[in-house]
mmCIF file of C-alpha atoms in Angstrom:
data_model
loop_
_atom_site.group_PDB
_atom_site.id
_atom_site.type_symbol
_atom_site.label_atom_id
_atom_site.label_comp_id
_atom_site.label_asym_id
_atom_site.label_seq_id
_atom_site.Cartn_x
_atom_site.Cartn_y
_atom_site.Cartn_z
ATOM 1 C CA UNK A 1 127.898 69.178 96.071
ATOM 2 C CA UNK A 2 129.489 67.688 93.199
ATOM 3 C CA UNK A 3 127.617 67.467 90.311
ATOM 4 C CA UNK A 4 127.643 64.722 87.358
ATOM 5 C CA UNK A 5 131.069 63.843 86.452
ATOM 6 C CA UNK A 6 131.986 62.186 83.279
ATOM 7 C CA UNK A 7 135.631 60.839 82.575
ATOM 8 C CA UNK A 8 138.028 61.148 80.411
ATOM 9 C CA UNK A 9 136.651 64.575 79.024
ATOM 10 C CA UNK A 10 138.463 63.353 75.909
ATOM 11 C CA UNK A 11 139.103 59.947 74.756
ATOM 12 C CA UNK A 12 141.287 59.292 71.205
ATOM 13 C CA UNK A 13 140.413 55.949 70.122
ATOM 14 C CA UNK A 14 141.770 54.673 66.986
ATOM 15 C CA UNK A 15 138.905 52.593 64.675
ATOM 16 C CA UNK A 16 138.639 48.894 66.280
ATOM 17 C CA UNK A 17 139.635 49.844 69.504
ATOM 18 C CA UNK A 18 137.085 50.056 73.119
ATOM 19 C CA UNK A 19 135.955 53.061 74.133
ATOM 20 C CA UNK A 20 134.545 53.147 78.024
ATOM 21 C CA UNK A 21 132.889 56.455 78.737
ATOM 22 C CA UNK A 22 132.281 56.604 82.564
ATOM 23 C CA UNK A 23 129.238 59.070 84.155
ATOM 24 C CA UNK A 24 129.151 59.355 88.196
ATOM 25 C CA UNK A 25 125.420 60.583 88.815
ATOM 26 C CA UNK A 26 125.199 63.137 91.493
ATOM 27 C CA UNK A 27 125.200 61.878 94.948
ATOM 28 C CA UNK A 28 121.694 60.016 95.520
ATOM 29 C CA UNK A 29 120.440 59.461 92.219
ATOM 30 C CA UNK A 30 119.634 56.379 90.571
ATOM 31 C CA UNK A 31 118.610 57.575 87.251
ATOM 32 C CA UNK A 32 120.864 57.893 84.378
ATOM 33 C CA UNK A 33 120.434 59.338 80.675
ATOM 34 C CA UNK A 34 123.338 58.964 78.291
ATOM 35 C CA UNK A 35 122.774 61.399 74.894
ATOM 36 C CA UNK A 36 125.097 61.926 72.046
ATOM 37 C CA UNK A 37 125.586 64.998 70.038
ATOM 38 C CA UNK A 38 127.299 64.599 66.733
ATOM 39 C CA UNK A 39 129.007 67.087 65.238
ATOM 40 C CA UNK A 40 126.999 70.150 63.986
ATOM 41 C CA UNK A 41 123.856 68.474 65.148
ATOM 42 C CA UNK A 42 121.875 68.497 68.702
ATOM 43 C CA UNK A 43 121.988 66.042 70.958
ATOM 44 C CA UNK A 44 119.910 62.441 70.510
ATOM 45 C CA UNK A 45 118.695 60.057 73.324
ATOM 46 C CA UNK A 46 120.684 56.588 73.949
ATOM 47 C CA UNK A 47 119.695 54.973 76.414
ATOM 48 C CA UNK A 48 117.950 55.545 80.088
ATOM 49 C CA UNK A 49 118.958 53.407 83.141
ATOM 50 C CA UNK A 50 118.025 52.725 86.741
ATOM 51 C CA UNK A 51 120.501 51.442 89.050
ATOM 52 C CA UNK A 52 121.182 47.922 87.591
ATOM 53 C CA UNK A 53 118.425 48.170 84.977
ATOM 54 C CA UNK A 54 118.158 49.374 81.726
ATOM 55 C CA UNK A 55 114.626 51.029 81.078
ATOM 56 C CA UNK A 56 114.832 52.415 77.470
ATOM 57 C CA UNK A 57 117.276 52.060 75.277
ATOM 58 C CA UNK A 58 115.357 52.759 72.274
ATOM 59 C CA UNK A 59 118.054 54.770 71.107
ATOM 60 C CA UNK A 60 121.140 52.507 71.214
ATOM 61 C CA UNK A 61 122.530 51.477 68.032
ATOM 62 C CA UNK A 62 121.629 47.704 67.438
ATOM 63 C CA UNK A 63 125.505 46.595 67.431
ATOM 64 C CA UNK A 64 128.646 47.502 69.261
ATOM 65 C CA UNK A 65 127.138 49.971 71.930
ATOM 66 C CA UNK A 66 126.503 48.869 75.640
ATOM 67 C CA UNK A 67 125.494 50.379 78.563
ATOM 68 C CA UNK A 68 125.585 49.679 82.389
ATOM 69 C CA UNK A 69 124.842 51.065 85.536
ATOM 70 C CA UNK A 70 125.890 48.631 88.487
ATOM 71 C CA UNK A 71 125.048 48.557 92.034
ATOM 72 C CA UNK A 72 127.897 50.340 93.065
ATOM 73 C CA UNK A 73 130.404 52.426 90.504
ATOM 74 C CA UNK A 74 129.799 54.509 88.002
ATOM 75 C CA UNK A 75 127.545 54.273 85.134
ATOM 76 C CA UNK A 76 129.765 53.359 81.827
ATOM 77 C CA UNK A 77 128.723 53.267 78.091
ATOM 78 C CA UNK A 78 131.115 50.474 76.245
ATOM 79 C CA UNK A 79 131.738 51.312 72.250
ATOM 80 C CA UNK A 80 132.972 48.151 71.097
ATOM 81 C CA UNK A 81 135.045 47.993 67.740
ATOM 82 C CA UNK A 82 134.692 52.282 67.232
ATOM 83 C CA UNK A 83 134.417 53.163 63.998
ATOM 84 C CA UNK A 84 135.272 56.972 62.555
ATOM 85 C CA UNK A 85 131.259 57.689 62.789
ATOM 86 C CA UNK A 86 131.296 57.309 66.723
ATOM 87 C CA UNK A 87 133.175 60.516 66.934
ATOM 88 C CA UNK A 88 131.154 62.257 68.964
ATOM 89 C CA UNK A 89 129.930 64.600 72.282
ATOM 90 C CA UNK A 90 128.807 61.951 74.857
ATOM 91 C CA UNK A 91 127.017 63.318 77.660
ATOM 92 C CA UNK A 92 125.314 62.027 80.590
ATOM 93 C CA UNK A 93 122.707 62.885 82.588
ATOM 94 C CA UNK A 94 120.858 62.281 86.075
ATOM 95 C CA UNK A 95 118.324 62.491 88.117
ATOM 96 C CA UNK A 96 116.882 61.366 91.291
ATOM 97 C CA UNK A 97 113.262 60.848 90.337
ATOM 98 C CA UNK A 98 111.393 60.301 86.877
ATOM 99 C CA UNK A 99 109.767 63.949 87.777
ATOM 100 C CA UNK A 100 112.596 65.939 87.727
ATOM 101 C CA UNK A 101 114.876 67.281 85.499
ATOM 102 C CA UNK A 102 118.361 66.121 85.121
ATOM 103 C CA UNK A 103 121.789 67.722 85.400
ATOM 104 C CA UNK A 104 124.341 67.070 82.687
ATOM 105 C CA UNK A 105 127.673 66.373 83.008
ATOM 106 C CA UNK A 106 130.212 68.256 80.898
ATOM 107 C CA UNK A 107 130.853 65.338 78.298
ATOM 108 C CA UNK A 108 133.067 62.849 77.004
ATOM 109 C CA UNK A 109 134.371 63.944 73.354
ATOM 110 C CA UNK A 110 135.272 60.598 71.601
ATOM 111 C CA UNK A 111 137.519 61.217 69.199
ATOM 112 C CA UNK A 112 138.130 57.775 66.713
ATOM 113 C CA UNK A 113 141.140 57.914 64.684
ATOM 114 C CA UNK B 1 106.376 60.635 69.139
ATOM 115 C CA UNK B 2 107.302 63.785 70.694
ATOM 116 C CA UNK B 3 109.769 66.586 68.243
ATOM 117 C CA UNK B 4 111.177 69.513 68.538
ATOM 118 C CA UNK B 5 112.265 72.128 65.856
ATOM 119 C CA UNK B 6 114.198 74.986 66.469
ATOM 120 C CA UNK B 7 113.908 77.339 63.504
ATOM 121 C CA UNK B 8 117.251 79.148 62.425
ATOM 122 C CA UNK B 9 120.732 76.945 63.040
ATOM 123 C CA UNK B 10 122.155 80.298 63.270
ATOM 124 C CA UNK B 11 121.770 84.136 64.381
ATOM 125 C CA UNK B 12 123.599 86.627 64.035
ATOM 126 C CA UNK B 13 122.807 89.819 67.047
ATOM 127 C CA UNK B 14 124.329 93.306 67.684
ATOM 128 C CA UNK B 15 125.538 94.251 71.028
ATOM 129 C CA UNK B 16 122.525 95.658 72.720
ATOM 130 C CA UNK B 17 120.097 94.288 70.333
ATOM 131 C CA UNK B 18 117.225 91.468 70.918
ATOM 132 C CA UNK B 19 117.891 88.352 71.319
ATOM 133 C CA UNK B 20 114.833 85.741 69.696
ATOM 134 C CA UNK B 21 115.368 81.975 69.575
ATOM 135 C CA UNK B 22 112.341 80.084 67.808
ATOM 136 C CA UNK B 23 111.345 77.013 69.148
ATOM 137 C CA UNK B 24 108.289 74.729 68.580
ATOM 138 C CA UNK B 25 107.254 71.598 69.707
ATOM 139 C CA UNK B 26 104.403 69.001 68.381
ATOM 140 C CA UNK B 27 103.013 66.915 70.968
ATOM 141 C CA UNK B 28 99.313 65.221 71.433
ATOM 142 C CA UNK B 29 99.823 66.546 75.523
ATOM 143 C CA UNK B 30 101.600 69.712 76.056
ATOM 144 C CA UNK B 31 105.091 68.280 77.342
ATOM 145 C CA UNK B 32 107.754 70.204 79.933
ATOM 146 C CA UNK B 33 110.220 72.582 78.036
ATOM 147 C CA UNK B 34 113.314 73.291 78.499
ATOM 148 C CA UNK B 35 116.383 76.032 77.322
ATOM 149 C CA UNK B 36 119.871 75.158 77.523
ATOM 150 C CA UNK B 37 123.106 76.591 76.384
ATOM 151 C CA UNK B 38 125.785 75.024 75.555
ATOM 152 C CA UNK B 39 129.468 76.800 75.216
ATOM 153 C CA UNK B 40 132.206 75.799 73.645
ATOM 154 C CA UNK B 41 133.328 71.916 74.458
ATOM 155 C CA UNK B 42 131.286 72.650 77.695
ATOM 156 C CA UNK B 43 128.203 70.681 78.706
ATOM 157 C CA UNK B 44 124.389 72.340 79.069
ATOM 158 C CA UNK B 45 123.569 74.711 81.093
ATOM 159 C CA UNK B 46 119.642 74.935 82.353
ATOM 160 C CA UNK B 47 118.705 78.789 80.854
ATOM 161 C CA UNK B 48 114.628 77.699 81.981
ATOM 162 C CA UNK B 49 112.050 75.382 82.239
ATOM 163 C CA UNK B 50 108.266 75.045 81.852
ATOM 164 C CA UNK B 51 106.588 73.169 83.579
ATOM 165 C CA UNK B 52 102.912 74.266 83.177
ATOM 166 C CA UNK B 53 102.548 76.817 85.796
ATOM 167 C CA UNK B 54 103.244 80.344 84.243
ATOM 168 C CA UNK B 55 103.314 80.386 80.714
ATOM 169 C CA UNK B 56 105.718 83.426 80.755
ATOM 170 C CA UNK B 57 108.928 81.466 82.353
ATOM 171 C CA UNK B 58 111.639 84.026 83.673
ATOM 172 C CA UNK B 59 115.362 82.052 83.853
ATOM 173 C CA UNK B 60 119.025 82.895 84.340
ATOM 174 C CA UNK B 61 121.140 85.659 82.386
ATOM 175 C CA UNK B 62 118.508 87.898 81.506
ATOM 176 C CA UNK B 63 116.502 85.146 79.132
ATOM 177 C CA UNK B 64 112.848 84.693 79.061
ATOM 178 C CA UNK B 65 110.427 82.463 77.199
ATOM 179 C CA UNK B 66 106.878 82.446 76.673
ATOM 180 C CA UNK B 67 104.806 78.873 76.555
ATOM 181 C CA UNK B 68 101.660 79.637 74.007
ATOM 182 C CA UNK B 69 99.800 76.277 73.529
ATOM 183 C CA UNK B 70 98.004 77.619 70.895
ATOM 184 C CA UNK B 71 101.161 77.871 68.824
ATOM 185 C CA UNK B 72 102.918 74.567 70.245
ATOM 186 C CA UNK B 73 106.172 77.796 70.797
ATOM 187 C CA UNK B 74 108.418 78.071 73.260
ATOM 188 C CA UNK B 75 110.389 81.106 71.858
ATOM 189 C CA UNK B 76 113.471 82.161 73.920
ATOM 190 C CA UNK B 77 114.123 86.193 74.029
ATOM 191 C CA UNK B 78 116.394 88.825 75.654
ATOM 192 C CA UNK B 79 116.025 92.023 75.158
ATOM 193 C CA UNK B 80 119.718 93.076 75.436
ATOM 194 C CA UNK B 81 122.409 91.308 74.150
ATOM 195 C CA UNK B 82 126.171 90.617 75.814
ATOM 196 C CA UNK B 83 128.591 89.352 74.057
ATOM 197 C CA UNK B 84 128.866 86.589 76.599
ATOM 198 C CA UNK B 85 125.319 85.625 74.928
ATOM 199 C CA UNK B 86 127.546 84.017 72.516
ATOM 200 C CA UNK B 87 126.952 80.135 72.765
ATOM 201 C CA UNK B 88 124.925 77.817 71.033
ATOM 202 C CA UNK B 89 121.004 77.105 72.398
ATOM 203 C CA UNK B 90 119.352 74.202 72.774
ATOM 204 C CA UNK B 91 115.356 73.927 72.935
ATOM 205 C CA UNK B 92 114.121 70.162 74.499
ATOM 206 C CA UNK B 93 110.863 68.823 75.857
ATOM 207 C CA UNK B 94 110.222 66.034 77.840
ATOM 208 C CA UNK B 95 107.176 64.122 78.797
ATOM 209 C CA UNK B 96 107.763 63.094 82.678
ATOM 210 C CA UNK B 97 106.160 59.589 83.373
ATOM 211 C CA UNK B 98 107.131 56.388 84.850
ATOM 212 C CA UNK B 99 109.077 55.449 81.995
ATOM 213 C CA UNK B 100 111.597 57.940 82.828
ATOM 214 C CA UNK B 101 112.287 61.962 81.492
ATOM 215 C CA UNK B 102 113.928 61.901 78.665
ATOM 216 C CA UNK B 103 114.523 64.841 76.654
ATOM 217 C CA UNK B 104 113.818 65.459 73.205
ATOM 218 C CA UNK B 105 116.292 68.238 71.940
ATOM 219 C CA UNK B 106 116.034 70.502 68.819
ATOM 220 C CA UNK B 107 118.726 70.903 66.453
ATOM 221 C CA UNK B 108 119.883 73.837 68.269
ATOM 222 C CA UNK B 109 120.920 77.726 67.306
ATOM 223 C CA UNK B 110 124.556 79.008 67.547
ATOM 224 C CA UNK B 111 124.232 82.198 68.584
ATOM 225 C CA UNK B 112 126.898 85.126 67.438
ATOM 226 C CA UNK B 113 126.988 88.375 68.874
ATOM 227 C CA UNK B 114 128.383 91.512 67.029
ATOM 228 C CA UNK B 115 129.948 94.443 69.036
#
């Protein structure tokens, strides 16, 4: 059983540039979680998403962050225009159900230049 | 507004010695709580969960944690450390509903273990 896999592992952007952070859920669930975890700090909520929905995103940035989880593929948060501030742990998370926990995957370190 | 506060960013144990991780929550309705650890430039690892059945919650590598409503804690404890214990901790809650299971994570304690 594969679990939740997130790639790259690392990404080096350098400031103005894209960032795509991809997150396959585990086989047979439809409910994604993306967090970020700045340095020194714990990890914060982003943004919650159902297969071709987004639910919450109460805590995306206003500007420049975008997140999608199509029908088929891969869920992927989009950083447009990365500043040195987005430097950062992204990790992603799912579930198969809103009643149970979810499994992480082992991150995407975004590293802006 | 569920938060979580995790008292200590940092502790420092002997080999051997006790391991206590503070954790509180403030909630209006006691929420599920979680452990993780994290290692270094891995992702988290579930140590245990409660999920209002026993209030003492038993989960992987030796750790324990006790739910007491009454003190809105969810302190994390071994009584022997390793120094694979080593790792930083992460204390979360979440409040499952239809709106989804989000977690709400503490700032974390890094965790150093002397031999």
């Amino acid at each position: 059983n594969a679990g939740v896999m997130q790639n790259p592992r690392h990404l080096v952007r350098r400031r103005g540039q894209e960032a795509r952070l991809r997150c396959s859920p585990v086989k047979g669930h439809s409910h994604v979680y993306w967090y970020r975890q700045l340095p020194e700090e714990g990890l914060k909520f982003m943004v919650y998403l159902q297969k071709e929905n987004i639910i919450d995103e109460s805590g995306m940035p206003k500007e420049r962050f975008s997140a999608e989880f199509p029908k088929e593929g891969p869920s992927i948060l989009r950083i447009q225009q990365v500043v040195r501030g987005d430097s950062a742990a992204y990790f992603c998370a799912s579930s198969p159900d809103v009643y149970t926990e979810a499994f992480f995957g082992q991150g995407t370190r975004l590293t802006v230049v | 507004a569920q938060s979580v506060t995790q008292l200590g960013s940092h502790v420092s144990v002997s080999e051997g010695a006790l391991v206590l991780l503070r954790c509180n929550y403030s909630s209006s309705v006691p929420p599920y709580l979680f452990w993780y650890v994290q290692y270094p430039n891995q992702g988290l690892q579930l140590l245990l969960k409660y999920t209002s059945a026993a209030t003492l919650v038993k989960g992987i590598n030796g750790f324990e944690a006790e739910f007491k409503k009454s003190e809105t804690s969810f302190h994390l404890t071994k009584p022997s450390a390793h120094m694979s214990d080593a790792a930083e901790y992460f204390c979360a809650a979440a409040s499952f509903k239809a709106a989804g299971n989000k977690l709400t994570f503490g700032g974390g304690t890094r965790v150093l273990v002397k031999p």
